[in-house]
Coordinates of C-alpha atoms in Angstrom, one line a residue:
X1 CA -9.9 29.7 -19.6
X2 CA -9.1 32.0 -16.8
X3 CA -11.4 30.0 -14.8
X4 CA -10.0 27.1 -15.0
X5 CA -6.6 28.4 -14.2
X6 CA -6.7 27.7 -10.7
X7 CA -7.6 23.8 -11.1
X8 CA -4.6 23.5 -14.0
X9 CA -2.2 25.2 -11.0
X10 CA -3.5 23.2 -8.7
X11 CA -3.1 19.6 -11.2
X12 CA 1.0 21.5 -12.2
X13 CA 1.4 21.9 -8.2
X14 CA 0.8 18.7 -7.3
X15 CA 2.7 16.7 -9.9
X16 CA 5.7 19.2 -8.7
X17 CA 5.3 18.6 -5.2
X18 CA 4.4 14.3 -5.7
X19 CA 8.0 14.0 -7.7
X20 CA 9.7 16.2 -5.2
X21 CA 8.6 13.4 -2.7
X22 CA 9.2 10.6 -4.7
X23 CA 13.2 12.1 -5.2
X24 CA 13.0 12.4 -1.6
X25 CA 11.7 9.2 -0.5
X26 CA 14.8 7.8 -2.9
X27 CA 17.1 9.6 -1.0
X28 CA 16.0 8.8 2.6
X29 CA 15.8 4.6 2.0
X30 CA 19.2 4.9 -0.1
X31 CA 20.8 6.3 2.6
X32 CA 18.9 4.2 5.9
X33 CA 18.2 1.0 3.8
X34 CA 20.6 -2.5 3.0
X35 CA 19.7 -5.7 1.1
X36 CA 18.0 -8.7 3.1
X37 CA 20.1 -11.2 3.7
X38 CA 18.2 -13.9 5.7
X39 CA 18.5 -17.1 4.6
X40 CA 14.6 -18.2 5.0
X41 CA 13.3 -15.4 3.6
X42 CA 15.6 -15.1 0.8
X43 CA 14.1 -19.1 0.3
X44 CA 10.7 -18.0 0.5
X45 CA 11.3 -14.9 -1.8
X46 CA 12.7 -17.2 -4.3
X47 CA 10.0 -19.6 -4.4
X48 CA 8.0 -16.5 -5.3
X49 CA 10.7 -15.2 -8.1
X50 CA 10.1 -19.0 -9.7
X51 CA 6.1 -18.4 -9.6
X52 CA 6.5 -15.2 -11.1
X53 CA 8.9 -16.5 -13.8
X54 CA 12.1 -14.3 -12.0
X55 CA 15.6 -14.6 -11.3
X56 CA 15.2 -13.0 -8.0
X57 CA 13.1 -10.6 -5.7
X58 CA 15.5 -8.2 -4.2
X59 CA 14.1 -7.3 -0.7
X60 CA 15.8 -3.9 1.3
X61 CA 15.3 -3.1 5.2
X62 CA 14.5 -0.1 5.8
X63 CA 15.8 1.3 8.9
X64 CA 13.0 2.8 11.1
X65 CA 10.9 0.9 13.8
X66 CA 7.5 1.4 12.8
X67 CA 5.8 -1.9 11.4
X68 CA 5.1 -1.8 8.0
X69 CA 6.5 -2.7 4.2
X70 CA 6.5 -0.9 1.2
X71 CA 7.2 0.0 -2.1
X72 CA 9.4 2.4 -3.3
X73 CA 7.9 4.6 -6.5
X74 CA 11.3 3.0 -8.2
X75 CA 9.9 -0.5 -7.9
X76 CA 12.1 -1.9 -4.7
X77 CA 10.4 -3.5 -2.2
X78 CA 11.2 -2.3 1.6
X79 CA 10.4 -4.2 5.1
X80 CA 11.2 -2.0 7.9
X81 CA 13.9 -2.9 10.8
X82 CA 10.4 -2.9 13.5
X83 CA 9.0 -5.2 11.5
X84 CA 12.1 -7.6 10.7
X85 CA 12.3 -7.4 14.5
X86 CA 9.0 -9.0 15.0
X87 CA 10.2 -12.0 13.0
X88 CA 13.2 -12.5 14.7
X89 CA 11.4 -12.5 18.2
X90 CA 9.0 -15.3 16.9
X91 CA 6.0 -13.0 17.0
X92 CA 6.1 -12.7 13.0
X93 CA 6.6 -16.6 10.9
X94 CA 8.6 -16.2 7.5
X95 CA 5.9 -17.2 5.6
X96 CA 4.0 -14.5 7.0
X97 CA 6.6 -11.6 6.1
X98 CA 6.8 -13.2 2.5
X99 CA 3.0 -12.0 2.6
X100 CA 3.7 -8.5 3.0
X101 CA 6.7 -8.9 0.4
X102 CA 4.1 -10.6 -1.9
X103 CA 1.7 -7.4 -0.9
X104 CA 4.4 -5.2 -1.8
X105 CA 4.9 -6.5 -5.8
X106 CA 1.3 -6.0 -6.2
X107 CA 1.1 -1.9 -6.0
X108 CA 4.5 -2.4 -7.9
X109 CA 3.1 -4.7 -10.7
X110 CA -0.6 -2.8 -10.6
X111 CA 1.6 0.3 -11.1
X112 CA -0.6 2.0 -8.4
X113 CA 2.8 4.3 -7.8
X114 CA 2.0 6.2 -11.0
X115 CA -1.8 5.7 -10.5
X116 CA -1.7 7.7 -6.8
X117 CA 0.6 10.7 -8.8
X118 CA -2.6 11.0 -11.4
X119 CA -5.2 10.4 -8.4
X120 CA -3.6 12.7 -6.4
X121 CA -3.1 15.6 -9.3
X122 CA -6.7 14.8 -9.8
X123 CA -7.5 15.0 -5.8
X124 CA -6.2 18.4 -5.7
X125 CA -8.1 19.7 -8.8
X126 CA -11.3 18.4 -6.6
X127 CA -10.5 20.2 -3.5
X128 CA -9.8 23.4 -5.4
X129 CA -13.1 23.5 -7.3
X130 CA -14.6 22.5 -4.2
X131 CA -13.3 25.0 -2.2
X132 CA -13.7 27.5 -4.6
X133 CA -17.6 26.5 -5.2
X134 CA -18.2 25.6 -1.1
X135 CA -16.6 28.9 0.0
X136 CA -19.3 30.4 -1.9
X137 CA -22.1 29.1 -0.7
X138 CA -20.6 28.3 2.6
X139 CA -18.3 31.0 3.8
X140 CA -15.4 29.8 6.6
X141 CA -16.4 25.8 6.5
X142 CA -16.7 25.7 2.5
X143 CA -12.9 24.8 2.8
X144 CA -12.4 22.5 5.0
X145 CA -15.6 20.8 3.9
X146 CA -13.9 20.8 0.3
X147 CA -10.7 18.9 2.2
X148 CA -12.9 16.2 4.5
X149 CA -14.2 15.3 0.8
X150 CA -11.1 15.2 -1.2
X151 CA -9.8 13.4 2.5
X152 CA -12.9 10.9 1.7
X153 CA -11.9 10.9 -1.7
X154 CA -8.1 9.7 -1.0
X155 CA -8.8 7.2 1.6
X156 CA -11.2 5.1 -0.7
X157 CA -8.7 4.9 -3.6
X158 CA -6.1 3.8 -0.7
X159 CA -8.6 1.1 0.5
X160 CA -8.8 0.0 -3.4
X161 CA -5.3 -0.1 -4.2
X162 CA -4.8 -2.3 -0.7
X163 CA -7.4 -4.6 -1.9
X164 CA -5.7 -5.2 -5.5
X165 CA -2.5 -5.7 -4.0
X166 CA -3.6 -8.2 -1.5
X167 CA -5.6 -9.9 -4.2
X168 CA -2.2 -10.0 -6.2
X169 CA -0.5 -11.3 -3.0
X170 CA -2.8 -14.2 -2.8
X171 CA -2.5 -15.4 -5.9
X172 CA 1.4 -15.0 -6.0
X173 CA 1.2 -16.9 -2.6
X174 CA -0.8 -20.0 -3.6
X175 CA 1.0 -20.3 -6.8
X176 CA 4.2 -20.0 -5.0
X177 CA 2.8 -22.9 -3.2
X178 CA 3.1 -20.6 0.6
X179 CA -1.0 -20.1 0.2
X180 CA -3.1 -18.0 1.8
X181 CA -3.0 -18.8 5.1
X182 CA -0.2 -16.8 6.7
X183 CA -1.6 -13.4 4.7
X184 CA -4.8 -13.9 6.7
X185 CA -2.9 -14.9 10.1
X186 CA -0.8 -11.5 9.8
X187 CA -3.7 -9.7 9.3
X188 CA -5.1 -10.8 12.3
X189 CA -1.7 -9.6 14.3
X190 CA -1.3 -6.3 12.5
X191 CA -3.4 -4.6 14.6
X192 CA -1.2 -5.9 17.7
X193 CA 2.0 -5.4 15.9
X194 CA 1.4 -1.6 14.9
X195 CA -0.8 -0.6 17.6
X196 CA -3.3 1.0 15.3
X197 CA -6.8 -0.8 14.6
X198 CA -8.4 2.7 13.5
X199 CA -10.2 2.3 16.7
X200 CA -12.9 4.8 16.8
X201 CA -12.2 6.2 12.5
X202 CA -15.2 5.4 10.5
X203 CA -14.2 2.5 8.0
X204 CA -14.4 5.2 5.2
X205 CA -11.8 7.7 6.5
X206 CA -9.1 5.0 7.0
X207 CA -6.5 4.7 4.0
X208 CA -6.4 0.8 4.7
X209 CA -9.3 -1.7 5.0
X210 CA -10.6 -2.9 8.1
X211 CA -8.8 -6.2 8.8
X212 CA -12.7 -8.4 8.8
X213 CA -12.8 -7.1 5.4
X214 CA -9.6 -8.0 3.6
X215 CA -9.7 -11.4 5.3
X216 CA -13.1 -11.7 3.6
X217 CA -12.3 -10.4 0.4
X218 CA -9.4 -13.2 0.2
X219 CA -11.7 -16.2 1.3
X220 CA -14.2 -14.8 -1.6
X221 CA -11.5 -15.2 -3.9
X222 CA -10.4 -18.3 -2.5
X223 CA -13.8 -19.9 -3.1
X224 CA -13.8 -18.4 -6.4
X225 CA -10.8 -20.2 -7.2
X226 CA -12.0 -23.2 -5.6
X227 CA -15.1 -23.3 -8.4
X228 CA -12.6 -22.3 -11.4
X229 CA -10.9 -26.1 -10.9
X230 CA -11.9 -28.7 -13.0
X231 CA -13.3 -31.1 -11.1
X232 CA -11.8 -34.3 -10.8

């Protein structure tokens, strides 16, 4: 028992510290965030509330001016005021931000908030062992080869949820009758938008696909699709 003490403190230390974020991340977007009000969004958003079988899919911005969207661990859905600002310069269609809305249901509907508090109270039971088994055999890089691993370790189950959630998205979209076509477009931009490709991070470090991969991985299911139609 005793040795496993350090690995049940480290699994207790991280479920602490992952709510202690989530409460925080509540209180920062309650207090910088306001409901959407654009009139084609909302349109689009709604089209997507019918396909889901909804009244409504309540949409925040969040006031910062990085690009990006999220999802709140409480469920709500944020676009950020940098990214909002794309769309109203032109450089960002509608249709295209109701993709990263659409992206944004998925990890809420896949439940991958709750999934990232276990994978990361697992994560940290990983590096622990590893550290504590690496420092051994390895003394002064046993740890910080213990946290490029659990690193490794993080970054795939990122790349995974962002796969599931775009799949998600693409079936919300072409049901929603908005299809795939503006999710693969924005990919295309994102790079340009955020200023980060992960130029020069191998593929398997980076907490989000490469953009070549997820546009694949949507035209595999689309042809999937294509197959699963009767035939007329």
């Amino acid at each position: 028992m005793l040795k496993l003490t350090p690995i049940l403190l480290a699994i207790g230390y991280a479920l602490v510290m992952y709510q202690f974020s989530a409460w925080r991340t509540k209180r920062e977007l309650d207090a910088r965030s306001a409901e959407l009000a654009d009139p084609q969004i909302h349109a689009l958003g709604q089209r997507m509330a019918d396909a889901l079988g909804v009244a409504r899919i309540r949409v925040h911005i969040y006031e910062v001016e990085p690009v990006n969207g999220l999802a709140a661990p409480d469920g709500r859905i944020f676009l950020t005021r940098g990214f909002f600002n794309k769309y109203r310069a032109g450089e960002v269609t509608g249709e295209e931000l109701a993709s990263v809305i659409a992206h944004e249901l998925g990890h809420v509907a896949l439940g991958h908030a709750r999934r990232r508090m276990i994978d990361f109270s697992g994560q940290n039971a990983i590096r622990v062992a590893l550290a504590t088994v690496l420092g051994r055999l390895v003394p002064g890089v046993g740890i910080w080869i213990a946290n490029m691993l659990a690193g490794m370790l993080a970054a795939r189950l990122s790349r995974q949820d962002e796969y599931e959630a775009d799949a998600y998205a693409a079936a919300l979209l072409t049901k929603a009758g908005i299809g795939t076509g503006p999710q693969k477009s924005l990919f295309l931009k994102l790079e340009g938008l955020t200023g980060m490709g992960g130029r020069g991070m191998p593929a398997w470090l980076m907490s989000h696909p490469k953009t070549a991969d997820r546009v694949r991985a949507i035209e595999a299911l689309e042809a999937r699709w294509a197959k699963e139609l009767p035939q007329e």
